[in-house]
Short mmCIF file of C-alpha atoms in Angstrom, two decimals:
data_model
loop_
_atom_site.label_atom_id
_atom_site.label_comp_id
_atom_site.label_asym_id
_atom_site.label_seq_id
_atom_site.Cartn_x
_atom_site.Cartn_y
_atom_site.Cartn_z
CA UNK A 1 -197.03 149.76 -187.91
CA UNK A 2 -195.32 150.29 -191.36
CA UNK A 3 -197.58 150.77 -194.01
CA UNK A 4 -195.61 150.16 -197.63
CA UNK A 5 -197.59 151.14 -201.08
CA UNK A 6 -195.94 149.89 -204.35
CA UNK A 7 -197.07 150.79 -207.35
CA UNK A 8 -196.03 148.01 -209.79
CA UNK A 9 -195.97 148.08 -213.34
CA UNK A 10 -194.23 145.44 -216.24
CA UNK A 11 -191.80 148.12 -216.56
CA UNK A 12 -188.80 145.69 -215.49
CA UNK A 13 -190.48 142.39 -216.38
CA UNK A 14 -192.18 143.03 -219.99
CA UNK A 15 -188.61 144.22 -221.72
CA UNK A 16 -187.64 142.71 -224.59
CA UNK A 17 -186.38 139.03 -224.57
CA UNK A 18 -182.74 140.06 -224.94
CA UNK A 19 -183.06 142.08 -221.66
CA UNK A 20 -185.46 139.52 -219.96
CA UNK A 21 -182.50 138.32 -217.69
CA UNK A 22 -181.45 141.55 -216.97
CA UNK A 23 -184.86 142.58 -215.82
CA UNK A 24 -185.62 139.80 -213.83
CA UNK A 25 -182.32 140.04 -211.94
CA UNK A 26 -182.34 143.72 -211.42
CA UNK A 27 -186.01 143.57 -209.50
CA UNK A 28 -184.13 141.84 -206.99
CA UNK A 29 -182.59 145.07 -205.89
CA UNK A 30 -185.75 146.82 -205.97
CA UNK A 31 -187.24 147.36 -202.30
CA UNK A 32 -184.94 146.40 -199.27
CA UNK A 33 -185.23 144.12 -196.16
CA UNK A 34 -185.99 145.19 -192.84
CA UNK A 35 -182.96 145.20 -190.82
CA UNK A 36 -180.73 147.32 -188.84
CA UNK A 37 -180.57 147.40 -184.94
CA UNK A 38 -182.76 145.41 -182.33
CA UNK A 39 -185.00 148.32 -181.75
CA UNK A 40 -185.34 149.13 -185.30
CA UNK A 41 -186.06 145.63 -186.45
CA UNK A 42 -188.44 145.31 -183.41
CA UNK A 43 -190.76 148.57 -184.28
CA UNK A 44 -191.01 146.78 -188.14
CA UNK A 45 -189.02 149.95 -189.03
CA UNK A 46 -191.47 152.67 -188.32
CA UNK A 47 -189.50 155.00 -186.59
CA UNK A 48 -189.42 157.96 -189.06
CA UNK A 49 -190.66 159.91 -186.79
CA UNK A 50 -189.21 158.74 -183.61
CA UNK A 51 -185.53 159.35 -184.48
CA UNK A 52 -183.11 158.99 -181.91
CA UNK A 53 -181.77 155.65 -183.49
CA UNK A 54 -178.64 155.00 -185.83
CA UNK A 55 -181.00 152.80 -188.38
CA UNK A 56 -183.30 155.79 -188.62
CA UNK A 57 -180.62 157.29 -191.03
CA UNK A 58 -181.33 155.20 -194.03
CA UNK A 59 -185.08 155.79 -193.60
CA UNK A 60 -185.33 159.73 -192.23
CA UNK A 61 -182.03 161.33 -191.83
CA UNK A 62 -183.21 163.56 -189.61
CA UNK A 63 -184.27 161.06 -186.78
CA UNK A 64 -180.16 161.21 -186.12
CA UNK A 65 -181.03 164.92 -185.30
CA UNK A 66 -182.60 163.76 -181.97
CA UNK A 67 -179.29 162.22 -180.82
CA UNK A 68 -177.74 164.57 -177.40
CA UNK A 69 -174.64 162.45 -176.89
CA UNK A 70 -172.47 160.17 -178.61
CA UNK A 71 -173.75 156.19 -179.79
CA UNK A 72 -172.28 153.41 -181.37
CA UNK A 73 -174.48 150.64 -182.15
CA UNK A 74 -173.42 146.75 -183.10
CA UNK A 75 -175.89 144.01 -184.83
CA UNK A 76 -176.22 140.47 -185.05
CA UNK A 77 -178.63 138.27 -186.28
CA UNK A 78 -179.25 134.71 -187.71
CA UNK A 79 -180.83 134.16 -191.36
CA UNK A 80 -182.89 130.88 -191.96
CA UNK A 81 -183.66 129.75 -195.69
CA UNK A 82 -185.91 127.20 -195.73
CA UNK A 83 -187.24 125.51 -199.47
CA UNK A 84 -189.19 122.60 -200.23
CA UNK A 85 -190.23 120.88 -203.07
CA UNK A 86 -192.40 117.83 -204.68
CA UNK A 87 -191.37 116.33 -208.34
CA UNK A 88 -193.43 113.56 -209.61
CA UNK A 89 -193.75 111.94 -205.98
CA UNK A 90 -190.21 112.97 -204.96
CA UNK A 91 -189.72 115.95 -201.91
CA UNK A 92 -187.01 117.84 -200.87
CA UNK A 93 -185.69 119.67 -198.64
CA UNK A 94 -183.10 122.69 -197.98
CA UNK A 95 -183.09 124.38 -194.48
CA UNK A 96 -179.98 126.56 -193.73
CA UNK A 97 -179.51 129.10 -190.65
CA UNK A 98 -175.92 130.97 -190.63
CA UNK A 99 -174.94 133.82 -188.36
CA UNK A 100 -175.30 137.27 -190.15
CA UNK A 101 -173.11 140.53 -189.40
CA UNK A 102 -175.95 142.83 -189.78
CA UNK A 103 -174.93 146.56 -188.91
CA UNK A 104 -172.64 148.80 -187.23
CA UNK A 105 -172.63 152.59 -186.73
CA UNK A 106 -172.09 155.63 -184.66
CA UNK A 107 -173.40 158.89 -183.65
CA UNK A 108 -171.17 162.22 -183.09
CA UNK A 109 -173.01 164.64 -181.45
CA UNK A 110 -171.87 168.05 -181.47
CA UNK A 111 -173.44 170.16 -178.92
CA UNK A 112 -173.65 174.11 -180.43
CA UNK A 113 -175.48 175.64 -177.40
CA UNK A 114 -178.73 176.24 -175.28
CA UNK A 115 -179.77 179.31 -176.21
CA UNK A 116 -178.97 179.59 -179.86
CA UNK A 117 -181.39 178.76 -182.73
CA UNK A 118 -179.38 175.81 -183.91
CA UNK A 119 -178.96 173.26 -180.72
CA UNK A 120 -177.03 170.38 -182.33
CA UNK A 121 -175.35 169.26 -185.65
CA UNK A 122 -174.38 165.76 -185.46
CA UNK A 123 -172.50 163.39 -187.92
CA UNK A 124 -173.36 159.82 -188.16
CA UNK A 125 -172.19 156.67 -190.35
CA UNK A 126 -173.92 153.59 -190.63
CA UNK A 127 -173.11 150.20 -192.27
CA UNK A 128 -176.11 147.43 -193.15
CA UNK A 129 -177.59 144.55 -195.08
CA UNK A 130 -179.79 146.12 -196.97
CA UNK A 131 -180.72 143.12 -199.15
CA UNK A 132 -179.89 139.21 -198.41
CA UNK A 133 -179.97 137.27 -201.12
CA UNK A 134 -178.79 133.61 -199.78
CA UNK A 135 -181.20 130.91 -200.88
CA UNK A 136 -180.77 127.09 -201.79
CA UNK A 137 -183.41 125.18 -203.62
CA UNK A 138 -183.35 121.57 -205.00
CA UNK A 139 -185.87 119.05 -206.83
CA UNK A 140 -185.84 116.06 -208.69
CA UNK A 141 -187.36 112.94 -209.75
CA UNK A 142 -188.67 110.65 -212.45
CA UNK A 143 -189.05 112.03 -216.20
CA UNK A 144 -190.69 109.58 -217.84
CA UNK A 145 -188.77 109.47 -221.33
CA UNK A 146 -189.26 113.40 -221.37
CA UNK A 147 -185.84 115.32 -221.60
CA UNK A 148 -184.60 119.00 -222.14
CA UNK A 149 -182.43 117.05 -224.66
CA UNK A 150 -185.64 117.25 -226.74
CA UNK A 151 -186.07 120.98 -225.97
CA UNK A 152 -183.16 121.93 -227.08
CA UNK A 153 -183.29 119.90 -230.44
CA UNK A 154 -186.81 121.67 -230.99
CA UNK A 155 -185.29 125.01 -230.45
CA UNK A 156 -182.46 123.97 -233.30
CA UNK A 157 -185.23 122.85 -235.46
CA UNK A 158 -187.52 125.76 -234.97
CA UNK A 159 -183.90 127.80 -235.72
CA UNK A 160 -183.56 125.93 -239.15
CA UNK A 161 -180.93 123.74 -238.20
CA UNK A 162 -179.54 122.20 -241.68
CA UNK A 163 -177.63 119.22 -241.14
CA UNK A 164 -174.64 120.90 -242.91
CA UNK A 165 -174.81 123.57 -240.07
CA UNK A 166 -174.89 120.85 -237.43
CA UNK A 167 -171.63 118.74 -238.94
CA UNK A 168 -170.48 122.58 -238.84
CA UNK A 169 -171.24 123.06 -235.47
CA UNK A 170 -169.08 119.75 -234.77
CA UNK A 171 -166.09 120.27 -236.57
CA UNK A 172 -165.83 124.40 -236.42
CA UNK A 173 -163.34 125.54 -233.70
CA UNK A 174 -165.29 128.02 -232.54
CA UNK A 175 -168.77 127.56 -233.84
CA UNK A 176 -170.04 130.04 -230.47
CA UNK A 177 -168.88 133.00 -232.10
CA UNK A 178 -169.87 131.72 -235.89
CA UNK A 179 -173.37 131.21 -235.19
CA UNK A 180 -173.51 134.02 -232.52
CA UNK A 181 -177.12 135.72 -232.57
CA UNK A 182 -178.32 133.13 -235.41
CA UNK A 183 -178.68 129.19 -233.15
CA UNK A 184 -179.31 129.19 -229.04
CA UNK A 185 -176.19 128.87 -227.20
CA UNK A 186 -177.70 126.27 -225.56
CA UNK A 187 -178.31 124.16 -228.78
CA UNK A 188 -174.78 124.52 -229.44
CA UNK A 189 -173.48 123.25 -226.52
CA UNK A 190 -176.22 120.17 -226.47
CA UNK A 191 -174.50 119.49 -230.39
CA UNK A 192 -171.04 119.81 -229.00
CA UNK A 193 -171.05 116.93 -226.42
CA UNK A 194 -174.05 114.93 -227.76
CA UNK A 195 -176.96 116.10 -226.11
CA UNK A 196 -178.52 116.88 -229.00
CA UNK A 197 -177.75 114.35 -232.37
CA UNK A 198 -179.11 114.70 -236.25
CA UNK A 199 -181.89 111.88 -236.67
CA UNK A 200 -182.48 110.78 -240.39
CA UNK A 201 -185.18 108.66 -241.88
CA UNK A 202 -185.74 108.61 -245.33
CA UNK A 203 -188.59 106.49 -245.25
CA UNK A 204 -190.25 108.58 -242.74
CA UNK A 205 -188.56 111.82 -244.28
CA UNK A 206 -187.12 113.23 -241.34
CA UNK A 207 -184.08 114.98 -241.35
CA UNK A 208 -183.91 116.98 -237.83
CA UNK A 209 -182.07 116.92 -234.73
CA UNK A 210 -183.33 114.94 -231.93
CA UNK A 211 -183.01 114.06 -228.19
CA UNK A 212 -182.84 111.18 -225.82
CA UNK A 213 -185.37 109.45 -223.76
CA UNK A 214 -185.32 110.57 -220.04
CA UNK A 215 -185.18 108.70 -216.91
CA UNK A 216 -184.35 111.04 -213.78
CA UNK A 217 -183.26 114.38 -213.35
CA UNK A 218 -182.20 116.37 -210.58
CA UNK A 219 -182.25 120.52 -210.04
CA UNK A 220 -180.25 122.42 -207.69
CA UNK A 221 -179.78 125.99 -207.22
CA UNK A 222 -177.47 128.13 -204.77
CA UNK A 223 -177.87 131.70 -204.61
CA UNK A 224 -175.44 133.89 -202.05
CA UNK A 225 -174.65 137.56 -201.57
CA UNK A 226 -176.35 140.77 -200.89
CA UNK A 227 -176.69 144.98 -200.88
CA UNK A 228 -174.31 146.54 -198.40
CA UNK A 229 -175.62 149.65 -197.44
CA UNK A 230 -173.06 152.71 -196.20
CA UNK A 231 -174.65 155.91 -195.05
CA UNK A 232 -173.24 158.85 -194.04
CA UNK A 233 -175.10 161.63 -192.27
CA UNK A 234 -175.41 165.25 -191.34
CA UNK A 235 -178.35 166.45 -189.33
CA UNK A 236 -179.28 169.75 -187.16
CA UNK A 237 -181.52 170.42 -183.66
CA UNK A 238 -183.51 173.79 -183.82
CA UNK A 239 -184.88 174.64 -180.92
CA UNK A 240 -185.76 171.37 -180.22
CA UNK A 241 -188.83 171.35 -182.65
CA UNK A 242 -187.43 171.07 -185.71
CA UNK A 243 -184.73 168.25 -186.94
CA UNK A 244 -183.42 167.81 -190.64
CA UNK A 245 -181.14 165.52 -191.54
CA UNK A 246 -179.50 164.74 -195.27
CA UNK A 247 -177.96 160.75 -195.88
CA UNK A 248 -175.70 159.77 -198.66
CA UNK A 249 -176.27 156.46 -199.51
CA UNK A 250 -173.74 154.13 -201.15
CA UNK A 251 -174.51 150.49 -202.26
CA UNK A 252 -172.01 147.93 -202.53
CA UNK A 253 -174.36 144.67 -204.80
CA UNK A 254 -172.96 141.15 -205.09
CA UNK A 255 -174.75 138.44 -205.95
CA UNK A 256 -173.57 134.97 -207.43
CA UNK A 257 -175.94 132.01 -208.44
CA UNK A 258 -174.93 128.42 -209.06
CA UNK A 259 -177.42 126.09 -210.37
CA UNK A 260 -176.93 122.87 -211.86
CA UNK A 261 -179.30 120.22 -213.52
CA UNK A 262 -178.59 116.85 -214.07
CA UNK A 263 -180.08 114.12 -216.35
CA UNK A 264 -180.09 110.38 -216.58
CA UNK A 265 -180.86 109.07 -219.81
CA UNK A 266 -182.35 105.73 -221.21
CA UNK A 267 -181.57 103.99 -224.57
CA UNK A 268 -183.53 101.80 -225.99
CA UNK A 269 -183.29 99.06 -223.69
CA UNK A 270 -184.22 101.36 -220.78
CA UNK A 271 -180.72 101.79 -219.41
CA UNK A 272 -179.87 104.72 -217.38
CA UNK A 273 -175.96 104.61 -216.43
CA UNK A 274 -175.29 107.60 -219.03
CA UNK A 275 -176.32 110.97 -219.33
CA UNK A 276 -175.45 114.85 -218.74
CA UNK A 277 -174.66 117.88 -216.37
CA UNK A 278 -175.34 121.84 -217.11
CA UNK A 279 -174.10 123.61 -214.63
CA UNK A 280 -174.54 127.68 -214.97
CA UNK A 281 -172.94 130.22 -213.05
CA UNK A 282 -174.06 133.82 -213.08
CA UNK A 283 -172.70 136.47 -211.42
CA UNK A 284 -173.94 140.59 -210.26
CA UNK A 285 -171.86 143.34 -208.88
CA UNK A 286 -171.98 146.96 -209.29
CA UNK A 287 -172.38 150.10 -206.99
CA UNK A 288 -174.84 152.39 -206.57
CA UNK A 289 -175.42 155.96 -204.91
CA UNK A 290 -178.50 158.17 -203.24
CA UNK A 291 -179.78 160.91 -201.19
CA UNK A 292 -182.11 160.89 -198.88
CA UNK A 293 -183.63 164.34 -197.43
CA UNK A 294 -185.68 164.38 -194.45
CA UNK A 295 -187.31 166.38 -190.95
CA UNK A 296 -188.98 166.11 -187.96
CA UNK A 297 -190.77 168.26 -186.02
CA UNK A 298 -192.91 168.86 -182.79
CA UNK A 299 -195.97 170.89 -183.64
CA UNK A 300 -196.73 170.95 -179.56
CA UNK A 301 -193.73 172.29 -177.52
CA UNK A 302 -195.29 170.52 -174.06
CA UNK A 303 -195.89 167.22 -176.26
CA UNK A 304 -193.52 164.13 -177.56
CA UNK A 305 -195.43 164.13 -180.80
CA UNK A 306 -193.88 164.50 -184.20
CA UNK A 307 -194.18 164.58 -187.48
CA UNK A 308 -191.77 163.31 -189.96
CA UNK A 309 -191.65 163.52 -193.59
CA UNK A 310 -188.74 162.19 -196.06
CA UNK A 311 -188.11 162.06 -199.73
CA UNK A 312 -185.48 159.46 -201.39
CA UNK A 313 -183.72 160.42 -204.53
CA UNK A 314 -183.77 157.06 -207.01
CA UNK A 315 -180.52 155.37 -206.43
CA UNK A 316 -178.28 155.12 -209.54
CA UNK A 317 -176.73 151.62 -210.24
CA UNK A 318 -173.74 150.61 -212.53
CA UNK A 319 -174.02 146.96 -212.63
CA UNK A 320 -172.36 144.39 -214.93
CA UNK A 321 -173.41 140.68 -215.17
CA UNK A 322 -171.26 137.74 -216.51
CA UNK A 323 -171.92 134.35 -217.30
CA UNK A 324 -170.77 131.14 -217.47
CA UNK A 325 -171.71 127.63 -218.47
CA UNK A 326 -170.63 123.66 -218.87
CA UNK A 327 -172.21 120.91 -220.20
CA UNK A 328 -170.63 117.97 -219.68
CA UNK A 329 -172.21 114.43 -221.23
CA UNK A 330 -171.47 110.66 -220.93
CA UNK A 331 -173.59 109.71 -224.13
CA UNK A 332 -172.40 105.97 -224.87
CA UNK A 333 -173.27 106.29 -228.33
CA UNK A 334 -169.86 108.60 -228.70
CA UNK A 335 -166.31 107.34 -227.58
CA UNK A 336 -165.49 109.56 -224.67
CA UNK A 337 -167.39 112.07 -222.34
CA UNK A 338 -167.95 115.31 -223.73
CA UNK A 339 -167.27 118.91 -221.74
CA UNK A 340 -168.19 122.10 -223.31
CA UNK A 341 -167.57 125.51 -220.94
CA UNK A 342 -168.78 128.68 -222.73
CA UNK A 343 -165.75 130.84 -222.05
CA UNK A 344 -163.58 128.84 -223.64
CA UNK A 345 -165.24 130.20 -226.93
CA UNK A 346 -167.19 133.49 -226.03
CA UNK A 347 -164.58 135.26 -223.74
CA UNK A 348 -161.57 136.22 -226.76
CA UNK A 349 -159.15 139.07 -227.13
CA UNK A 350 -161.81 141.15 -229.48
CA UNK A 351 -165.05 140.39 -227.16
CA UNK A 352 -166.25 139.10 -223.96
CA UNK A 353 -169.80 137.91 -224.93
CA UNK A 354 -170.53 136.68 -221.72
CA UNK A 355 -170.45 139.98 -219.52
CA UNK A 356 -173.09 142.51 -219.83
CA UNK A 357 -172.81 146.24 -218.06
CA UNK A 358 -175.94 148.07 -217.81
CA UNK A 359 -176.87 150.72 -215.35
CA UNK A 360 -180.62 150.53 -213.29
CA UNK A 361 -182.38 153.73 -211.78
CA UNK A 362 -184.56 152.60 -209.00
CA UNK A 363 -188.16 155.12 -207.89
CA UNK A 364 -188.03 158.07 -205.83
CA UNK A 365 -189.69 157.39 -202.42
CA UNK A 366 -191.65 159.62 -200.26
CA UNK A 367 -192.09 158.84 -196.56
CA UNK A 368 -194.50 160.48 -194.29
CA UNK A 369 -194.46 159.09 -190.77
CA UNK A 370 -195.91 159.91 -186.95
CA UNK A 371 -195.06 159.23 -183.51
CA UNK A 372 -194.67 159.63 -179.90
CA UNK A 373 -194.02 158.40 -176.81
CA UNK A 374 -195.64 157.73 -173.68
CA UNK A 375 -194.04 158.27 -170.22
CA UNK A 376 -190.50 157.57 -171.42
CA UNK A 377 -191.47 154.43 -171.61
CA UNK A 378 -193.51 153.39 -174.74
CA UNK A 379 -192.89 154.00 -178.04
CA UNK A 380 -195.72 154.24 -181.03
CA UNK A 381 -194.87 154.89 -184.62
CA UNK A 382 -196.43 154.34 -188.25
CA UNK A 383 -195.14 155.13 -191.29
CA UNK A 384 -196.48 155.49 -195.06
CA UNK A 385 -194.00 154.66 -197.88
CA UNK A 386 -195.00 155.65 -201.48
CA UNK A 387 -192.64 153.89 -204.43
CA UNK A 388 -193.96 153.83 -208.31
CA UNK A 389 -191.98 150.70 -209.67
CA UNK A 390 -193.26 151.76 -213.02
CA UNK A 391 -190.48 154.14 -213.27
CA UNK A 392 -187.48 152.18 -212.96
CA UNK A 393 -185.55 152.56 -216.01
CA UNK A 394 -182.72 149.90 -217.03
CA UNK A 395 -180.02 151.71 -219.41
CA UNK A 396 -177.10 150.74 -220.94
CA UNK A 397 -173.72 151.67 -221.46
CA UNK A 398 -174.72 154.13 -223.64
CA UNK A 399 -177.77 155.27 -222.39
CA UNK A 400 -180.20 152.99 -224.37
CA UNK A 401 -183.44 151.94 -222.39
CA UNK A 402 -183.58 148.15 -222.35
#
């Protein structure tokens, strides 16, 4: 049994607006999956205590101390994502299963004697998934005459859209940059290819920008990548009672999400063979680095019992984002389809406004675990983890707390 106790605060997820997408992106490398070899995966993990198996290294280093001869272990697995959703009647469905390369590692034991203090020091390097974040997801249906084209002509409105700023926003070159920080990007792009048009009626008096009636839509989102985990090890046999063990940790992070959500739009004779596509692409990579400190030991010399304790530096991140978007309309109140992609504006020789490097300092983590084993045979372990979430910091560049 593996016993995990997370102490979870807003920290990441109450940060200011302009960080909110940072924060909700860089939980996802909070915590890690269980996986590693057959053995470990089959104990849930709990083998802090236990040792003598190359996974052990990422959770107690000094579980490699056990080792007596040389190892090398291989992994495979399969992953299965499975989403469904329901949309105004409508269900779908995305089921995937792919082969995974899970882990790989080895053991070098180096025998120093029988009768010294110090029995064995042995080296150890370890490769795994420490994260999987492969998911698809779709949904869809009937709208009813609602639209996000209306959203996003509320947001221009509640920005104080003039309709001087929005023949602007047509006829600038570059109105991204212009009205950086002052009208959503979003609203922009919906002006640009005529998501989004200027509405006037005097006789009413309304002067405002204004949507179109919806008749379907459709969602779907693609997310792939992952946290590759390399560990490298040193860890020492005394007398066969005690074992400590030290693990540098480095983290390779990729992730990449596609989603894209398409609308078909009605006029006012209801029909739907027009409307538009926003397609986003968002992207994570970075590195990051720990240490992880741990022992082992065998209070009774006549008895397989031990002890295990381990403490887990937070790991230090460097991460950048980037982003990308199109918005591509068939209104057939204009003359030709429309096709706005943001870095055609936002990524220029004095700034790239779509790429965002931040760095992310995950808890310190305390282990304490117990096992033993029963005529060579049967294995029991249980472990304790102790994480406070609450004091994950997100940083940037210049060491600003987000």
């Amino acid at each position: 049994m593996k016993n995990k106790v997370i102490v979870t605060a807003c920290t990441l997820l109450a940060m200011a607006t302009a960080s909110a997408q940072n924060a909700y992106d860089a939980e996802k490398l909070l915590g890690n999956d269980l996986n590693g070899t057959a053995r470990f995966v089959g104990m849930g993990g709990a083998m802090g205590a236990l040792g003598g198996d190359i996974s052990v290294m990422s959770s107690n280093p000094a579980g490699i101390g056990i080792f007596r001869s040389n190892d090398v272990s291989v992994s495979f697995g399969f992953n299965n994502t499975s989403t469904k959703s329901n949309f105004s009647g409508v269900s779908m469905n995305e089921d995937k299963t792919r082969a995974s390369f899970d882990q790989i590692g080895f053991v070098y034991s180096n025998k120093i004697g029988n009768n010294t203090s110090l029995r064995f020091v042995n080296f150890g390097f370890n490769y795994h998934k420490s994260k999987n974040f492969n998911r698809l997801f779709s949904m869809g249906g009937a709208l009813d005459n609602m639209s996000q084209s209306f959203q996003l002509a509320q947001e221009m409105e509640r920005y104080g859209l003039t309709e001087s700023e929005f023949n602007d926003i047509l006829d600038a070159k570059n109105p991204y940059t212009k009205y950086w920080n002052q009208l959503p990007v979003l609203g922009v792009m919906g002006v640009r290819t005529g998501v989004v048009d200027w509405f006037n009626d005097p006789e009413k008096n309304i002067h405002a920008p204004w949507g179109w009636n919806g008749f379907n839509n459709n969602f779907f989102s693609k997310e792939t990548g992952g946290i590759s985990q390399y560990d490298f090890n040193v860890s020492f046999n005394i007398e066969d009672r005690v074992y400590l063990g030290a693990t540098l940790g480095v983290y390779d992070v990729n992730y990449d999400r596609y989603t894209s959500y398409t609308e078909n739009l009605n006029d006012d004779k209801g029909a739907d063979n027009w409307g538009y596509t926003l397609d986003n692409y968002y992207r994570l990579e970075g590195t990051g680095l720990d240490l992880k400190l741990g022992v082992i030991v065998r209070p009774i010399e006549s008895s397989p019992f031990r002890l295990g304790f381990a403490v887990h530096t937070p790991t230090w991140y460097d991460l950048r984002e980037s982003y990308n978007a199109t918005l591509s309309s068939d209104i057939l109140a204009y003359e030709k389809p429309y096709n706005q992609t943001l870095s055609d504006f936002l990524v220029t020789p004095e700034y790239d406004y779509l790429t965002y490097d931040y760095n992310l300092t995950t808890p310190w983590k305390f282990n304490v675990s117990a096992g033993t084993t029963f005529a060579g045979a049967v294995a029991v372990g249980a472990e304790y983890e102790y994480q406070d979430y609450s004091s994950s910091k997100l940083k940037d560049v210049d060491g600003y707390e987000l």
